[in-house]
Amino acid sequence: MTLVIAMVATILGSKFPVIGSAIFAIIIGIIINNIIWIPKKYEAGIQFSSKKILHYSIVVLGFSLSFQSIGTVGWKSLPIIIITLFAAFFTVFLFMKLFKVNENLGILIGVGTSICGGSAIAATSPVIKAKESEVAFAISTIFLFNLIAVFIFPPIGHILHMNQMTFGYFGGTAINDTSSVIAATSSYGNKALEIGAIVKLTRTLMIIPVVLYFTYRTIKKEQEQNTDVAIKNIFPWFILWFVIASIISTVFHFPAFVINIFQQLSVFLITMAMAGIGLTVNLKQFKSTGIKPILLGLVTWIVVIVTSIITLKIINLM
């Protein structure tokens, strides 16, 4: 069932790339779950998709990320990426209580905004034991700002008199999702697109330290509640395989078409996982969550944008 939904969502995503297949998969899943009765025998497959296939998508993503492809541009963007990352999480933890957003949802909005949208949310959600509804709402929130970014970033770049190189760094560090980075930077010029893609690739690797930090945090919490914690049951082994996959990609230096296959496969597996998540979400949960997580996402994103611009000025890239 999730495979069929993913196939339909992929076709729709190819027609409307700014929206993307993952969002279509969540929407289709939610519609089916709230309109059609799903037989009990489907539950195991839905759970497998929303949990295991989610892990596999991150591992496959690792094969598309080689350390060689980062190059000089990637290393140059690292200070901006790290500063915007800290700024995003500082904002999330500062405003989470003010907006009365639960911690898991706040963390997912934080990683989605500061790292790479859906992929970062997919990697972090199992570690913090987030509910399917929290994952669905976080991805929907991030999607909203991805869509806005495509339209507002090029004019911001022109208003601030950014050249193509600067805009590539700006788009790569301040737009959440890869598809939106590509859409915004490609409209600014080929050089902006090239730099934006490399910076976004570098930013995706921040999944590793962030997920490991939240793993440590979860283990500490579990130990406080129960001294008999088995670390091997909490540790995100899929992140270890993600790192190994990245190393394999670096060592073998896969050609562009192979990298593209891994990227497409990873997106398809994430789409399947999002279909599984959508099939467990009740619309009443969305209503009860309200607008406050969207406000949290908006404030966090504005901080990331402003931090990116300030950092670009400080390191003389603007």
Short mmCIF file of N, CA and C in Angstrom, two decimals, residues 50-219:
data_model
loop_
_atom_site.label_atom_id
_atom_site.label_comp_id
_atom_site.label_asym_id
_atom_site.label_seq_id
_atom_site.Cartn_x
_atom_site.Cartn_y
_atom_site.Cartn_z
N SER A 50 6.98 3.18 7.94
CA SER A 50 7.22 4.41 8.70
C SER A 50 8.43 4.31 9.63
N LYS A 51 8.89 3.09 9.91
CA LYS A 51 10.05 2.92 10.81
C LYS A 51 11.29 2.43 10.04
N LYS A 52 11.25 1.19 9.55
CA LYS A 52 12.42 0.57 8.93
C LYS A 52 12.81 1.24 7.61
N ILE A 53 11.83 1.47 6.75
CA ILE A 53 12.14 2.07 5.45
C ILE A 53 12.65 3.49 5.64
N LEU A 54 12.18 4.16 6.69
CA LEU A 54 12.69 5.48 7.04
C LEU A 54 14.20 5.40 7.30
N HIS A 55 14.62 4.37 8.05
CA HIS A 55 16.06 4.16 8.34
C HIS A 55 16.83 3.88 7.05
N TYR A 56 16.27 2.99 6.21
CA TYR A 56 16.96 2.61 4.97
C TYR A 56 17.16 3.82 4.05
N SER A 57 16.19 4.74 4.06
CA SER A 57 16.30 5.93 3.19
C SER A 57 17.51 6.78 3.58
N ILE A 58 17.81 6.86 4.88
CA ILE A 58 18.96 7.64 5.35
C ILE A 58 20.27 6.95 4.97
N VAL A 59 20.30 5.62 5.08
CA VAL A 59 21.50 4.86 4.70
C VAL A 59 21.80 5.05 3.22
N VAL A 60 20.78 4.92 2.37
CA VAL A 60 20.95 5.10 0.93
C VAL A 60 21.40 6.52 0.61
N LEU A 61 20.89 7.50 1.36
CA LEU A 61 21.30 8.90 1.19
C LEU A 61 22.82 9.03 1.37
N GLY A 62 23.38 8.25 2.29
CA GLY A 62 24.82 8.27 2.54
C GLY A 62 25.65 7.95 1.30
N PHE A 63 25.16 7.05 0.45
CA PHE A 63 25.88 6.69 -0.78
C PHE A 63 25.95 7.86 -1.77
N SER A 64 25.08 8.85 -1.61
CA SER A 64 25.09 10.00 -2.53
C SER A 64 25.94 11.16 -2.00
N LEU A 65 26.55 10.97 -0.82
CA LEU A 65 27.34 12.04 -0.20
C LEU A 65 28.80 11.63 -0.05
N SER A 66 29.63 12.05 -0.96
CA SER A 66 31.06 11.78 -0.83
C SER A 66 31.77 13.02 -0.32
N PHE A 67 32.78 12.82 0.51
CA PHE A 67 33.51 13.94 1.10
C PHE A 67 34.30 14.72 0.03
N GLN A 68 34.63 14.03 -1.08
CA GLN A 68 35.35 14.70 -2.17
C GLN A 68 34.47 15.74 -2.86
N SER A 69 33.16 15.42 -2.97
CA SER A 69 32.26 16.32 -3.69
C SER A 69 32.04 17.64 -2.95
N ILE A 70 32.38 17.64 -1.65
CA ILE A 70 32.24 18.88 -0.87
C ILE A 70 33.22 19.93 -1.38
N GLY A 71 34.49 19.53 -1.49
CA GLY A 71 35.52 20.41 -2.05
C GLY A 71 35.70 21.72 -1.29
N THR A 72 36.34 22.69 -1.94
CA THR A 72 36.66 23.98 -1.31
C THR A 72 35.41 24.75 -0.92
N VAL A 73 34.41 24.75 -1.80
CA VAL A 73 33.16 25.49 -1.54
C VAL A 73 32.50 24.99 -0.26
N GLY A 74 32.44 23.65 -0.12
CA GLY A 74 31.81 23.05 1.06
C GLY A 74 32.51 23.43 2.35
N TRP A 75 33.85 23.34 2.35
CA TRP A 75 34.62 23.67 3.56
C TRP A 75 34.48 25.16 3.89
N LYS A 76 34.41 25.99 2.85
CA LYS A 76 34.25 27.44 3.06
C LYS A 76 32.90 27.77 3.68
N SER A 77 31.90 26.94 3.36
CA SER A 77 30.54 27.19 3.87
C SER A 77 30.33 26.66 5.29
N LEU A 78 31.28 25.85 5.77
CA LEU A 78 31.13 25.19 7.07
C LEU A 78 30.88 26.15 8.23
N PRO A 79 31.63 27.28 8.35
CA PRO A 79 31.34 28.21 9.45
C PRO A 79 29.91 28.75 9.42
N ILE A 80 29.40 29.05 8.21
CA ILE A 80 28.03 29.57 8.08
C ILE A 80 27.04 28.49 8.52
N ILE A 81 27.28 27.25 8.07
CA ILE A 81 26.39 26.13 8.40
C ILE A 81 26.34 25.91 9.91
N ILE A 82 27.51 25.89 10.56
CA ILE A 82 27.58 25.63 12.00
C ILE A 82 26.92 26.76 12.79
N ILE A 83 27.19 28.01 12.40
CA ILE A 83 26.61 29.17 13.12
C ILE A 83 25.08 29.19 12.96
N THR A 84 24.59 28.95 11.74
CA THR A 84 23.13 28.94 11.53
C THR A 84 22.47 27.78 12.28
N LEU A 85 23.19 26.66 12.37
CA LEU A 85 22.69 25.48 13.11
C LEU A 85 22.47 25.82 14.58
N PHE A 86 23.50 26.43 15.21
CA PHE A 86 23.40 26.81 16.61
C PHE A 86 22.32 27.88 16.81
N ALA A 87 22.25 28.83 15.88
CA ALA A 87 21.24 29.90 15.98
C ALA A 87 19.83 29.31 15.92
N ALA A 88 19.63 28.33 15.03
CA ALA A 88 18.30 27.70 14.89
C ALA A 88 17.89 26.99 16.17
N PHE A 89 18.81 26.21 16.75
CA PHE A 89 18.45 25.45 17.96
C PHE A 89 18.30 26.35 19.17
N PHE A 90 19.09 27.40 19.24
CA PHE A 90 18.94 28.37 20.32
C PHE A 90 17.54 29.00 20.25
N THR A 91 17.10 29.34 19.03
CA THR A 91 15.78 29.93 18.82
C THR A 91 14.68 28.95 19.18
N VAL A 92 14.82 27.70 18.73
CA VAL A 92 13.80 26.68 19.02
C VAL A 92 13.62 26.50 20.52
N PHE A 93 14.73 26.31 21.24
CA PHE A 93 14.63 26.07 22.68
C PHE A 93 14.18 27.33 23.44
N LEU A 94 14.42 28.50 22.87
CA LEU A 94 14.00 29.75 23.49
C LEU A 94 12.49 29.98 23.32
N PHE A 95 11.98 29.69 22.11
CA PHE A 95 10.57 30.00 21.80
C PHE A 95 9.62 28.82 21.98
N MET A 96 10.15 27.61 22.17
CA MET A 96 9.32 26.42 22.30
C MET A 96 8.31 26.56 23.44
N LYS A 97 8.79 27.00 24.60
CA LYS A 97 7.91 27.16 25.76
C LYS A 97 6.98 28.35 25.59
N LEU A 98 7.49 29.40 24.96
CA LEU A 98 6.68 30.59 24.74
C LEU A 98 5.46 30.27 23.87
N PHE A 99 5.68 29.48 22.80
CA PHE A 99 4.59 29.10 21.90
C PHE A 99 3.86 27.83 22.36
N LYS A 100 4.32 27.24 23.48
CA LYS A 100 3.73 26.01 24.03
C LYS A 100 3.70 24.88 23.00
N VAL A 101 4.85 24.68 22.35
CA VAL A 101 5.02 23.59 21.38
C VAL A 101 5.75 22.47 22.09
N ASN A 102 5.28 21.22 21.94
CA ASN A 102 5.95 20.12 22.64
C ASN A 102 7.37 19.92 22.12
N GLU A 103 8.22 19.36 22.97
CA GLU A 103 9.66 19.30 22.69
C GLU A 103 10.00 18.55 21.41
N ASN A 104 9.40 17.38 21.21
CA ASN A 104 9.71 16.59 20.01
C ASN A 104 9.40 17.34 18.72
N LEU A 105 8.24 17.97 18.69
CA LEU A 105 7.85 18.73 17.49
C LEU A 105 8.80 19.91 17.29
N GLY A 106 9.16 20.59 18.38
CA GLY A 106 10.11 21.70 18.31
C GLY A 106 11.46 21.27 17.77
N ILE A 107 11.96 20.12 18.24
CA ILE A 107 13.26 19.60 17.78
C ILE A 107 13.21 19.26 16.29
N LEU A 108 12.11 18.62 15.86
CA LEU A 108 11.98 18.25 14.44
C LEU A 108 11.91 19.48 13.54
N ILE A 109 11.21 20.52 13.99
CA ILE A 109 11.16 21.78 13.23
C ILE A 109 12.56 22.40 13.19
N GLY A 110 13.29 22.29 14.31
CA GLY A 110 14.67 22.82 14.38
C GLY A 110 15.61 22.14 13.43
N VAL A 111 15.59 20.78 13.41
CA VAL A 111 16.51 20.06 12.51
C VAL A 111 16.11 20.23 11.05
N GLY A 112 14.79 20.29 10.80
CA GLY A 112 14.31 20.49 9.44
C GLY A 112 14.70 21.84 8.88
N THR A 113 14.66 22.86 9.74
CA THR A 113 15.00 24.23 9.32
C THR A 113 16.51 24.42 9.17
N SER A 114 17.27 23.86 10.10
CA SER A 114 18.72 24.14 10.14
C SER A 114 19.55 23.19 9.28
N ILE A 115 19.03 21.99 8.96
CA ILE A 115 19.86 21.03 8.21
C ILE A 115 19.31 20.81 6.80
N CYS A 116 18.33 19.95 6.66
CA CYS A 116 17.90 19.65 5.28
C CYS A 116 16.48 19.12 5.20
N GLY A 117 15.56 19.83 5.83
CA GLY A 117 14.15 19.49 5.68
C GLY A 117 13.81 18.06 6.05
N GLY A 118 13.14 17.36 5.11
CA GLY A 118 12.61 16.03 5.35
C GLY A 118 13.63 14.98 5.75
N SER A 119 14.82 15.01 5.14
CA SER A 119 15.85 14.01 5.46
C SER A 119 16.30 14.12 6.92
N ALA A 120 16.49 15.34 7.40
CA ALA A 120 16.92 15.55 8.78
C ALA A 120 15.82 15.14 9.76
N ILE A 121 14.57 15.44 9.41
CA ILE A 121 13.44 15.05 10.25
C ILE A 121 13.33 13.52 10.29
N ALA A 122 13.51 12.89 9.12
CA ALA A 122 13.46 11.43 9.03
C ALA A 122 14.55 10.78 9.87
N ALA A 123 15.74 11.38 9.91
CA ALA A 123 16.86 10.80 10.66
C ALA A 123 16.72 11.03 12.16
N THR A 124 16.14 12.15 12.56
CA THR A 124 16.07 12.50 13.98
C THR A 124 14.86 11.90 14.68
N SER A 125 13.75 11.74 13.98
CA SER A 125 12.50 11.30 14.61
C SER A 125 12.60 9.96 15.36
N PRO A 126 13.29 8.93 14.81
CA PRO A 126 13.37 7.68 15.57
C PRO A 126 14.18 7.81 16.86
N VAL A 127 15.19 8.68 16.83
CA VAL A 127 16.09 8.85 17.97
C VAL A 127 15.39 9.51 19.16
N ILE A 128 14.53 10.50 18.86
CA ILE A 128 13.83 11.19 19.96
C ILE A 128 12.46 10.55 20.23
N LYS A 129 12.17 9.46 19.51
CA LYS A 129 10.91 8.71 19.67
C LYS A 129 9.69 9.60 19.42
N ALA A 130 9.75 10.32 18.31
CA ALA A 130 8.65 11.22 17.93
C ALA A 130 7.46 10.41 17.40
N LYS A 131 6.26 10.94 17.62
CA LYS A 131 5.05 10.32 17.10
C LYS A 131 4.94 10.61 15.60
N GLU A 132 4.17 9.74 14.91
CA GLU A 132 3.98 9.93 13.46
C GLU A 132 3.33 11.29 13.17
N SER A 133 2.40 11.70 14.02
CA SER A 133 1.71 12.98 13.80
C SER A 133 2.69 14.16 13.93
N GLU A 134 3.67 14.03 14.83
CA GLU A 134 4.69 15.07 15.01
C GLU A 134 5.59 15.18 13.77
N VAL A 135 5.95 14.00 13.23
CA VAL A 135 6.78 13.97 12.01
C VAL A 135 6.01 14.61 10.85
N ALA A 136 4.75 14.21 10.69
CA ALA A 136 3.92 14.74 9.60
C ALA A 136 3.75 16.25 9.71
N PHE A 137 3.51 16.74 10.92
CA PHE A 137 3.30 18.18 11.10
C PHE A 137 4.60 18.95 10.87
N ALA A 138 5.73 18.39 11.34
CA ALA A 138 7.03 19.06 11.15
C ALA A 138 7.36 19.17 9.67
N ILE A 139 7.16 18.09 8.92
CA ILE A 139 7.47 18.10 7.48
C ILE A 139 6.54 19.05 6.74
N SER A 140 5.27 19.09 7.13
CA SER A 140 4.31 20.01 6.49
C SER A 140 4.69 21.46 6.76
N THR A 141 5.16 21.73 7.99
CA THR A 141 5.58 23.10 8.36
C THR A 141 6.79 23.52 7.54
N ILE A 142 7.78 22.62 7.45
CA ILE A 142 9.00 22.92 6.68
C ILE A 142 8.67 23.13 5.21
N PHE A 143 7.73 22.31 4.69
CA PHE A 143 7.34 22.44 3.28
C PHE A 143 6.80 23.84 2.99
N LEU A 144 5.99 24.36 3.90
CA LEU A 144 5.40 25.68 3.71
C LEU A 144 6.49 26.73 3.46
N PHE A 145 7.56 26.68 4.26
CA PHE A 145 8.64 27.67 4.13
C PHE A 145 9.54 27.37 2.93
N ASN A 146 9.64 26.10 2.54
CA ASN A 146 10.37 25.76 1.31
C ASN A 146 9.71 26.43 0.10
N LEU A 147 8.39 26.35 0.09
CA LEU A 147 7.61 26.91 -1.02
C LEU A 147 7.78 28.43 -1.08
N ILE A 148 7.71 29.07 0.08
CA ILE A 148 7.88 30.53 0.16
C ILE A 148 9.29 30.93 -0.29
N ALA A 149 10.30 30.11 0.13
CA ALA A 149 11.71 30.43 -0.17
C ALA A 149 11.98 30.55 -1.67
N VAL A 150 11.37 29.67 -2.45
CA VAL A 150 11.59 29.66 -3.90
C VAL A 150 11.23 31.01 -4.52
N PHE A 151 10.20 31.66 -3.97
CA PHE A 151 9.71 32.92 -4.53
C PHE A 151 10.39 34.15 -3.92
N ILE A 152 10.76 34.09 -2.63
CA ILE A 152 11.29 35.32 -2.00
C ILE A 152 12.81 35.43 -2.02
N PHE A 153 13.52 34.30 -2.14
CA PHE A 153 14.99 34.36 -2.03
C PHE A 153 15.66 35.09 -3.20
N PRO A 154 15.30 34.80 -4.47
CA PRO A 154 15.93 35.57 -5.55
C PRO A 154 15.75 37.08 -5.42
N PRO A 155 14.52 37.59 -5.10
CA PRO A 155 14.40 39.05 -4.89
C PRO A 155 15.24 39.57 -3.73
N ILE A 156 15.35 38.79 -2.63
CA ILE A 156 16.19 39.19 -1.49
C ILE A 156 17.64 39.34 -1.97
N GLY A 157 18.08 38.35 -2.77
CA GLY A 157 19.45 38.38 -3.31
C GLY A 157 19.71 39.62 -4.14
N HIS A 158 18.74 40.00 -4.98
CA HIS A 158 18.90 41.19 -5.83
C HIS A 158 18.85 42.47 -5.01
N ILE A 159 17.96 42.53 -4.01
CA ILE A 159 17.85 43.71 -3.14
C ILE A 159 19.18 43.94 -2.40
N LEU A 160 19.81 42.84 -1.95
CA LEU A 160 21.08 42.94 -1.21
C LEU A 160 22.31 42.95 -2.13
N HIS A 161 22.06 43.03 -3.45
CA HIS A 161 23.12 43.10 -4.47
C HIS A 161 24.11 41.92 -4.36
N MET A 162 23.57 40.72 -4.16
CA MET A 162 24.42 39.53 -4.09
C MET A 162 24.83 39.10 -5.49
N ASN A 163 26.11 38.72 -5.64
CA ASN A 163 26.50 38.11 -6.91
C ASN A 163 26.10 36.63 -6.87
N GLN A 164 26.35 35.91 -7.96
CA GLN A 164 25.92 34.52 -8.03
C GLN A 164 26.59 33.64 -6.97
N MET A 165 27.87 33.87 -6.72
CA MET A 165 28.59 33.08 -5.72
C MET A 165 27.97 33.26 -4.33
N THR A 166 27.75 34.52 -3.95
CA THR A 166 27.18 34.83 -2.63
C THR A 166 25.79 34.24 -2.49
N PHE A 167 24.99 34.36 -3.55
CA PHE A 167 23.62 33.84 -3.48
C PHE A 167 23.63 32.31 -3.35
N GLY A 168 24.61 31.66 -3.97
CA GLY A 168 24.74 30.20 -3.83
C GLY A 168 24.96 29.81 -2.38
N TYR A 169 25.85 30.54 -1.70
CA TYR A 169 26.10 30.29 -0.27
C TYR A 169 24.85 30.59 0.56
N PHE A 170 24.20 31.70 0.21
CA PHE A 170 23.00 32.13 0.95
C PHE A 170 21.88 31.10 0.82
N GLY A 171 21.58 30.71 -0.42
CA GLY A 171 20.52 29.73 -0.66
C GLY A 171 20.83 28.38 -0.03
N GLY A 172 22.10 27.95 -0.17
CA GLY A 172 22.52 26.66 0.36
C GLY A 172 22.48 26.55 1.88
N THR A 173 22.64 27.70 2.56
CA THR A 173 22.67 27.68 4.03
C THR A 173 21.34 28.09 4.67
N ALA A 174 20.45 28.72 3.92
CA ALA A 174 19.24 29.26 4.54
C ALA A 174 17.92 28.69 4.00
N ILE A 175 17.98 27.91 2.92
CA ILE A 175 16.75 27.26 2.42
C ILE A 175 16.79 25.80 2.90
N ASN A 176 15.64 25.30 3.35
CA ASN A 176 15.62 24.01 4.04
C ASN A 176 15.84 22.80 3.15
N ASP A 177 15.06 22.68 2.09
CA ASP A 177 15.04 21.43 1.32
C ASP A 177 15.85 21.56 0.03
N THR A 178 16.46 20.45 -0.38
CA THR A 178 17.32 20.44 -1.57
C THR A 178 16.58 20.92 -2.82
N SER A 179 15.35 20.43 -3.03
CA SER A 179 14.61 20.80 -4.24
C SER A 179 14.36 22.31 -4.29
N SER A 180 14.11 22.92 -3.13
CA SER A 180 13.88 24.37 -3.08
C SER A 180 15.17 25.16 -3.27
N VAL A 181 16.29 24.60 -2.76
CA VAL A 181 17.61 25.22 -3.00
C VAL A 181 17.89 25.25 -4.50
N ILE A 182 17.66 24.12 -5.16
CA ILE A 182 17.89 24.01 -6.61
C ILE A 182 17.00 24.99 -7.37
N ALA A 183 15.71 25.02 -6.99
CA ALA A 183 14.75 25.90 -7.69
C ALA A 183 15.13 27.37 -7.54
N ALA A 184 15.47 27.79 -6.32
CA ALA A 184 15.78 29.21 -6.07
C ALA A 184 17.10 29.63 -6.70
N THR A 185 18.15 28.79 -6.54
CA THR A 185 19.48 29.17 -7.04
C THR A 185 19.56 29.08 -8.56
N SER A 186 18.83 28.13 -9.17
CA SER A 186 18.88 27.98 -10.63
C SER A 186 18.28 29.21 -11.32
N SER A 187 17.31 29.85 -10.66
CA SER A 187 16.71 31.06 -11.26
C SER A 187 17.64 32.26 -11.13
N TYR A 188 18.69 32.12 -10.31
CA TYR A 188 19.64 33.22 -10.10
C TYR A 188 20.85 33.11 -11.04
N GLY A 189 21.10 31.88 -11.52
CA GLY A 189 22.22 31.68 -12.44
C GLY A 189 22.93 30.36 -12.21
N ASN A 190 23.69 29.91 -13.21
CA ASN A 190 24.36 28.59 -13.14
C ASN A 190 25.38 28.49 -12.02
N LYS A 191 26.15 29.57 -11.81
CA LYS A 191 27.16 29.57 -10.74
C LYS A 191 26.49 29.48 -9.37
N ALA A 192 25.38 30.20 -9.20
CA ALA A 192 24.62 30.15 -7.94
C ALA A 192 24.10 28.74 -7.70
N LEU A 193 23.62 28.10 -8.75
CA LEU A 193 23.10 26.73 -8.66
C LEU A 193 24.20 25.76 -8.24
N GLU A 194 25.35 25.87 -8.88
CA GLU A 194 26.48 24.97 -8.60
C GLU A 194 26.93 25.08 -7.14
N ILE A 195 27.12 26.32 -6.68
CA ILE A 195 27.57 26.55 -5.30
C ILE A 195 26.48 26.16 -4.29
N GLY A 196 25.23 26.53 -4.59
CA GLY A 196 24.11 26.20 -3.70
C GLY A 196 23.98 24.71 -3.48
N ALA A 197 24.15 23.92 -4.55
CA ALA A 197 24.04 22.45 -4.45
C ALA A 197 25.14 21.86 -3.58
N ILE A 198 26.38 22.35 -3.73
CA ILE A 198 27.51 21.84 -2.94
C ILE A 198 27.34 22.21 -1.46
N VAL A 199 26.92 23.46 -1.21
CA VAL A 199 26.72 23.91 0.17
C VAL A 199 25.62 23.09 0.84
N LYS A 200 24.55 22.83 0.09
CA LYS A 200 23.42 22.03 0.63
C LYS A 200 23.89 20.61 0.95
N LEU A 201 24.74 20.07 0.09
CA LEU A 201 25.31 18.73 0.30
C LEU A 201 26.11 18.68 1.60
N THR A 202 26.92 19.71 1.81
CA THR A 202 27.74 19.82 3.03
C THR A 202 26.85 19.92 4.26
N ARG A 203 25.80 20.71 4.13
CA ARG A 203 24.85 20.91 5.24
C ARG A 203 24.16 19.61 5.63
N THR A 204 23.88 18.76 4.63
CA THR A 204 23.22 17.47 4.90
C THR A 204 24.05 16.59 5.83
N LEU A 205 25.39 16.69 5.72
CA LEU A 205 26.26 15.90 6.58
C LEU A 205 26.15 16.26 8.06
N MET A 206 25.55 17.40 8.36
CA MET A 206 25.32 17.79 9.75
C MET A 206 24.32 16.87 10.44
N ILE A 207 23.64 16.02 9.66
CA ILE A 207 22.75 15.00 10.22
C ILE A 207 23.52 14.16 11.25
N ILE A 208 24.79 13.84 10.92
CA ILE A 208 25.57 12.92 11.77
C ILE A 208 25.75 13.46 13.19
N PRO A 209 26.40 14.64 13.40
CA PRO A 209 26.57 15.12 14.78
C PRO A 209 25.27 15.42 15.49
N VAL A 210 24.28 15.93 14.76
CA VAL A 210 23.00 16.30 15.39
C VAL A 210 22.26 15.06 15.90
N VAL A 211 22.19 14.01 15.07
CA VAL A 211 21.51 12.78 15.50
C VAL A 211 22.26 12.11 16.65
N LEU A 212 23.58 12.14 16.60
CA LEU A 212 24.37 11.55 17.69
C LEU A 212 24.15 12.32 19.00
N TYR A 213 24.03 13.65 18.90
CA TYR A 213 23.76 14.46 20.10
C TYR A 213 22.41 14.09 20.70
N PHE A 214 21.38 14.00 19.86
CA PHE A 214 20.04 13.68 20.38
C PHE A 214 19.96 12.22 20.87
N THR A 215 20.79 11.35 20.31
CA THR A 215 20.88 9.99 20.83
C THR A 215 21.42 10.01 22.26
N TYR A 216 22.51 10.75 22.45
CA TYR A 216 23.12 10.91 23.78
C TYR A 216 22.08 11.48 24.76
N ARG A 217 21.33 12.47 24.30
CA ARG A 217 20.32 13.13 25.12
C ARG A 217 19.22 12.14 25.53
N THR A 218 18.78 11.32 24.58
CA THR A 218 17.75 10.31 24.85
C THR A 218 18.25 9.27 25.83
N ILE A 219 19.50 8.82 25.64
CA ILE A 219 20.10 7.82 26.56
C ILE A 219 20.15 8.37 27.98
#
